[in-house]
PDB file of C-alpha atoms in Angstrom:
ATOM      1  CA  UNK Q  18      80.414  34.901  26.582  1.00 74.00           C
ATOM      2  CA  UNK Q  19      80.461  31.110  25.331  1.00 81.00           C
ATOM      3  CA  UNK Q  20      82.063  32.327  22.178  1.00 78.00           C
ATOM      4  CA  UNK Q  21      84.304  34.625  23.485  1.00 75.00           C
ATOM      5  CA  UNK Q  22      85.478  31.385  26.195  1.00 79.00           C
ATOM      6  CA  UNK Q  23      85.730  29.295  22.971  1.00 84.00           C
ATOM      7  CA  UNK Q  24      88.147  31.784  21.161  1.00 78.00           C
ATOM      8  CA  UNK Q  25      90.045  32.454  23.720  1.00 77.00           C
ATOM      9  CA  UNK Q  26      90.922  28.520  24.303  1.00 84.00           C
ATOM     10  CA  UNK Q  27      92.030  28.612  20.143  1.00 84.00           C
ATOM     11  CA  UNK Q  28      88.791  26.965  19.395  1.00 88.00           C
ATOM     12  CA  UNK Q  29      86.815  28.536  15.926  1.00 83.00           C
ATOM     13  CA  UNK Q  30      83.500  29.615  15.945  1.00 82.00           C
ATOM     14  CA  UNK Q  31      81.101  29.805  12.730  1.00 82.00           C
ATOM     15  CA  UNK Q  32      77.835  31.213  11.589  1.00 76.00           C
ATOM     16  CA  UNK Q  33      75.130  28.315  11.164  1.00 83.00           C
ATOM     17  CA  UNK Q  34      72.350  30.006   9.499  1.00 75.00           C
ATOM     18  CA  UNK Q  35      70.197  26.853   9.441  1.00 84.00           C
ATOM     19  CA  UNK Q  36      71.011  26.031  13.170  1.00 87.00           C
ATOM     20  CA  UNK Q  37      68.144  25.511  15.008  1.00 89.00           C
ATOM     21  CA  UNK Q  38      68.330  26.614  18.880  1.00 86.00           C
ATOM     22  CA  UNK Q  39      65.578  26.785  21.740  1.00 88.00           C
ATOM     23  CA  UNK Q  40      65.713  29.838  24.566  1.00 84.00           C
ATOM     24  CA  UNK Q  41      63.249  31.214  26.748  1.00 84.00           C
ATOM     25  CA  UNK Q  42      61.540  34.415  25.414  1.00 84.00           C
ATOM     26  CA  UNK Q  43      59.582  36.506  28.043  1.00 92.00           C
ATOM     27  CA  UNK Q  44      56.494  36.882  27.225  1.00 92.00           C
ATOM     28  CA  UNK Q  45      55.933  40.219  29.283  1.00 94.00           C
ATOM     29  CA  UNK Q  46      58.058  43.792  29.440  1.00 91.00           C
ATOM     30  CA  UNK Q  47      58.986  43.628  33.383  1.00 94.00           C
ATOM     31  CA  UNK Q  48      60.876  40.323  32.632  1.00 95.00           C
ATOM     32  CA  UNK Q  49      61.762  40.930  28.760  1.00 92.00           C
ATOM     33  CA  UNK Q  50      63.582  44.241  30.279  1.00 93.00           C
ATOM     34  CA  UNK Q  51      65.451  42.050  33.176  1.00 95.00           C
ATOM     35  CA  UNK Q  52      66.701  39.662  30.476  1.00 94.00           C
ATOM     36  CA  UNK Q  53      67.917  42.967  28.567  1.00 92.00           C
ATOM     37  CA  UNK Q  54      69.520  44.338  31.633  1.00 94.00           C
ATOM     38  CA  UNK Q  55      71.868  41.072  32.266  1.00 94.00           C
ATOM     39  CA  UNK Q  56      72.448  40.717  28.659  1.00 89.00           C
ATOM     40  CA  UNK Q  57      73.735  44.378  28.101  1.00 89.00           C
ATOM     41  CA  UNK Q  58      75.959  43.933  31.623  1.00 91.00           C
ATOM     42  CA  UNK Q  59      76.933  40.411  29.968  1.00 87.00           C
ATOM     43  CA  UNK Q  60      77.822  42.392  26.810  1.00 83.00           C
ATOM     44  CA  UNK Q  61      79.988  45.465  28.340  1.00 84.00           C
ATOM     45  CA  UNK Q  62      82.039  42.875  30.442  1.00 85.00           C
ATOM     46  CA  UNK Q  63      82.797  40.422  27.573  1.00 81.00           C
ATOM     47  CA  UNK Q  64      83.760  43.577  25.432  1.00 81.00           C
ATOM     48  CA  UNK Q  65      86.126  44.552  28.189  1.00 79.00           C
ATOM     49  CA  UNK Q  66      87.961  40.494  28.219  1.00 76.00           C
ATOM     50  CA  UNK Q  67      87.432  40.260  24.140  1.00 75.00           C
ATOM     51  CA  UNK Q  68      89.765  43.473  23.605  1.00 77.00           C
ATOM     52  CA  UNK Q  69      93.024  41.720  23.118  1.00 76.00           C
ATOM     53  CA  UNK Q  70      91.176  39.075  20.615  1.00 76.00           C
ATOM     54  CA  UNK Q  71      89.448  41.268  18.416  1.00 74.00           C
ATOM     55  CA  UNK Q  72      92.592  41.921  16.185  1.00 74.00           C
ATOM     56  CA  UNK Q  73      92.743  38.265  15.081  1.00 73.00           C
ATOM     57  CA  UNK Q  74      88.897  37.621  14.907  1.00 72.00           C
ATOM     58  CA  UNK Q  75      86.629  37.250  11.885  1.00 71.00           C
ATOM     59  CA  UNK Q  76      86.244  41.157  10.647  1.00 78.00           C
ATOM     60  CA  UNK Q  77      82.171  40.902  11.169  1.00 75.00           C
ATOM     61  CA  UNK Q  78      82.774  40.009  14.307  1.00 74.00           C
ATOM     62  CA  UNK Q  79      85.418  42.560  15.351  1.00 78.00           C
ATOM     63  CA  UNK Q  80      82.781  44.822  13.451  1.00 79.00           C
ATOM     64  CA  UNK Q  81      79.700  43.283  15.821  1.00 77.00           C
ATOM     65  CA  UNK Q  82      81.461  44.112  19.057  1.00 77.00           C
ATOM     66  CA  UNK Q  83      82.509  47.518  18.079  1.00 79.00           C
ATOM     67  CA  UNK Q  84      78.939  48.234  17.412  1.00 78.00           C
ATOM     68  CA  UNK Q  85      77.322  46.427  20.468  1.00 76.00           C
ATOM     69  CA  UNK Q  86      79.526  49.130  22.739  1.00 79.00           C
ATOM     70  CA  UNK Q  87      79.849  52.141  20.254  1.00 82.00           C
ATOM     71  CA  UNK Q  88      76.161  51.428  18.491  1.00 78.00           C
ATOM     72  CA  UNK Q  89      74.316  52.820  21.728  1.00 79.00           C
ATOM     73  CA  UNK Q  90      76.475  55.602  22.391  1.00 79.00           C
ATOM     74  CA  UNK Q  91      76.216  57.025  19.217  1.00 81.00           C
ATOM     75  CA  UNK Q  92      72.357  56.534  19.100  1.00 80.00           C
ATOM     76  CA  UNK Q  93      72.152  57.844  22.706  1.00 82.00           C
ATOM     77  CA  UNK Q  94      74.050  60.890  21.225  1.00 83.00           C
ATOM     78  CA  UNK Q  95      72.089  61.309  18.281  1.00 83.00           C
ATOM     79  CA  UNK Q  96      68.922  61.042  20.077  1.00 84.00           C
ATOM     80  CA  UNK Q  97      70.112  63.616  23.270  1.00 85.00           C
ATOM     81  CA  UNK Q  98      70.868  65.811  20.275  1.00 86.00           C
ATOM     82  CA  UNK Q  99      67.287  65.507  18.639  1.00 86.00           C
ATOM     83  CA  UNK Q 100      66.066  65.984  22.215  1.00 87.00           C
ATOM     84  CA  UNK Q 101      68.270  69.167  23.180  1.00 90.00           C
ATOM     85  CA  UNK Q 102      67.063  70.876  19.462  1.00 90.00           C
ATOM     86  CA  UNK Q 103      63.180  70.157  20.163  1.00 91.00           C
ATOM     87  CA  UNK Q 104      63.784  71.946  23.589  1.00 93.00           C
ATOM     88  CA  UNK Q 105      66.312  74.810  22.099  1.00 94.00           C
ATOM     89  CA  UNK Q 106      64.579  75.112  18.966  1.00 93.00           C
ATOM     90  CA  UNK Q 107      61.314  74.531  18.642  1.00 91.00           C
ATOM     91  CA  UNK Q 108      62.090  72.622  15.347  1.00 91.00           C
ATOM     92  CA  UNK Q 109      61.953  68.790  14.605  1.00 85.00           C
ATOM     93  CA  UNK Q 110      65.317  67.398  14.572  1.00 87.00           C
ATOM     94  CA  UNK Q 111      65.014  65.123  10.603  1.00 87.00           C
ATOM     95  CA  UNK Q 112      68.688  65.151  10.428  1.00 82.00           C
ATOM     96  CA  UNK Q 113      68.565  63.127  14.192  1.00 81.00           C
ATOM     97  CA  UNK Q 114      65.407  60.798  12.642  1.00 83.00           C
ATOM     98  CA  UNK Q 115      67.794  60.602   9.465  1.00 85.00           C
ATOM     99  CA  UNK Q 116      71.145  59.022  11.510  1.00 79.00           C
ATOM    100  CA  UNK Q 117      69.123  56.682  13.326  1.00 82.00           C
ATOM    101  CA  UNK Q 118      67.378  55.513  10.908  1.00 84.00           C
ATOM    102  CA  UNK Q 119      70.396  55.151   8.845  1.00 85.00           C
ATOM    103  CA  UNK Q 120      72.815  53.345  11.752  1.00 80.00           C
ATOM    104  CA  UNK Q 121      69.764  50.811  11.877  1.00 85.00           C
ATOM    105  CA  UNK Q 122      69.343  50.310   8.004  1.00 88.00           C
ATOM    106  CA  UNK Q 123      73.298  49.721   8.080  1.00 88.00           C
ATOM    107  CA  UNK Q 124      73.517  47.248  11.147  1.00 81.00           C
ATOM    108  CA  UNK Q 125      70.338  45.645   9.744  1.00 89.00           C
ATOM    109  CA  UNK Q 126      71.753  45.203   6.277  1.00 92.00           C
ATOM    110  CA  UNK Q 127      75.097  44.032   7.307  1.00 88.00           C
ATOM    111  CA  UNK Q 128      73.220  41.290   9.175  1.00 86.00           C
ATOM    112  CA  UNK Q 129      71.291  40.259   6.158  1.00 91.00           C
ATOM    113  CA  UNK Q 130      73.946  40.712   4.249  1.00 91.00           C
ATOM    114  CA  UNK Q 131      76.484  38.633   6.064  1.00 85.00           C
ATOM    115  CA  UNK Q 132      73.477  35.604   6.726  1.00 83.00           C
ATOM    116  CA  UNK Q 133      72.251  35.744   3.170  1.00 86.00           C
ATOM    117  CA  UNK Q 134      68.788  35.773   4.482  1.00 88.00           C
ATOM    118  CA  UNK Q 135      66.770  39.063   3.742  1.00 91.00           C
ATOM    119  CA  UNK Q 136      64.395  38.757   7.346  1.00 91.00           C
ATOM    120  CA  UNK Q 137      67.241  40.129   9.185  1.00 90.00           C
ATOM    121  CA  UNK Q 138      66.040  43.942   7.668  1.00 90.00           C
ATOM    122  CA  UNK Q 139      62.610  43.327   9.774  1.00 90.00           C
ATOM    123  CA  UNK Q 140      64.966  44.165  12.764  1.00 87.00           C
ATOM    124  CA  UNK Q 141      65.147  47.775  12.182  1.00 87.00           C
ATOM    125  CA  UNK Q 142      61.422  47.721  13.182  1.00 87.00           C
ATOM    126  CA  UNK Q 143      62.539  47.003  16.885  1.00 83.00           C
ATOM    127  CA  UNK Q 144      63.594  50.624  17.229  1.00 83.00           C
ATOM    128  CA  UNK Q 145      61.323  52.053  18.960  1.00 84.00           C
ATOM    129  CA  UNK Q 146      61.803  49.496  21.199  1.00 85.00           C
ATOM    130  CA  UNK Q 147      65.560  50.284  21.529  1.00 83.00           C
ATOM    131  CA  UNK Q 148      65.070  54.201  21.987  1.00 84.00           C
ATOM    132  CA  UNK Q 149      62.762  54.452  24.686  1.00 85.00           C
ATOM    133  CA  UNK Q 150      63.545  51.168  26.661  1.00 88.00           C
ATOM    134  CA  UNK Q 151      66.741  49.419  26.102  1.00 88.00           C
ATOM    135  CA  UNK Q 152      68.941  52.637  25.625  1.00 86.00           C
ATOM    136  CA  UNK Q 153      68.473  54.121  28.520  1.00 88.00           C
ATOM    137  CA  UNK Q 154      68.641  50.267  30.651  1.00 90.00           C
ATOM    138  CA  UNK Q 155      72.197  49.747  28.627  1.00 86.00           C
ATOM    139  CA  UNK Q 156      72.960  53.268  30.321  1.00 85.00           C
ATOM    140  CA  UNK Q 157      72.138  51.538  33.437  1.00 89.00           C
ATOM    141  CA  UNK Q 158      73.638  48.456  32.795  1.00 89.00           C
ATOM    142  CA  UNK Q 159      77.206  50.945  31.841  1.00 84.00           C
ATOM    143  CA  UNK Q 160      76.812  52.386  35.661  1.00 86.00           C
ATOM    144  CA  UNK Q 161      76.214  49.704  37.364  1.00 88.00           C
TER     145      UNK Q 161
END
């Protein structure tokens, strides 16, 4: 939102990638979740007052929003799919397992990519994470 505020006033914003910045991390689901919930309402607004900047932003960034709001659709697609083929099917969905694994290598890579800094490919191992808790609370977050 700060960035977005910044932008807006004509101001530029760059990637530090020795910055050093404190926050406070929950150390427990109940309030990581919370955290997740304001963030992904946070996100879905700013997306909504960012639309008329994106065309003369930095393309990662244009690319970063569009995949903060488009990311979990697709993945909530590709897993409802999986889902719907187990149930219709009786057969394991690998081409499902195969997209989302590939839309996280991709955002994953483009991350490390873009910081020069390799550690950003551990992120794909928060996946699990993202399927079974913060997909369906950005759902939530959407709705409400």
């Amino acid at each position: 939102h700060l960035t977005i505020l910044m932008l807006k006033a004509g101001f530029r914003t760059d990637y530090v990638p020795d910055a050093i910045a404190a926050t406070v991390v929950p150390d427990r689901m109940g309030p990581y979740l919370r955290q997740q919930l304001r963030w992904a309402r946070s996100t879905f607004r700013d997306t909504l007052l960012a639309l008329r900047l994106l065309t003369g932003l930095d393309r990662y960034i244009t690319l970063d929003v569009i995949g903060q709001n488009l990311g979990p659709l697709l993945l909530a697609l590709a897993v409802l799919a999986g889902v719907l083929q187990v149930l219709l099917t009786a057969t394991v969905p690998l081409w499902t397992v195969v997209m989302i694994a590939s839309m996280t290598m991709i955002r994953c890579a483009v991350a490390a990519v873009r910081a020069r800094q390799l550690r950003f490919l551990a992120f794909s191992l928060h996946t699990p994470i993202n399927l079974f808790f913060l997909l369906p609370l950005k759902a939530y977050a959407l709705c409400t």
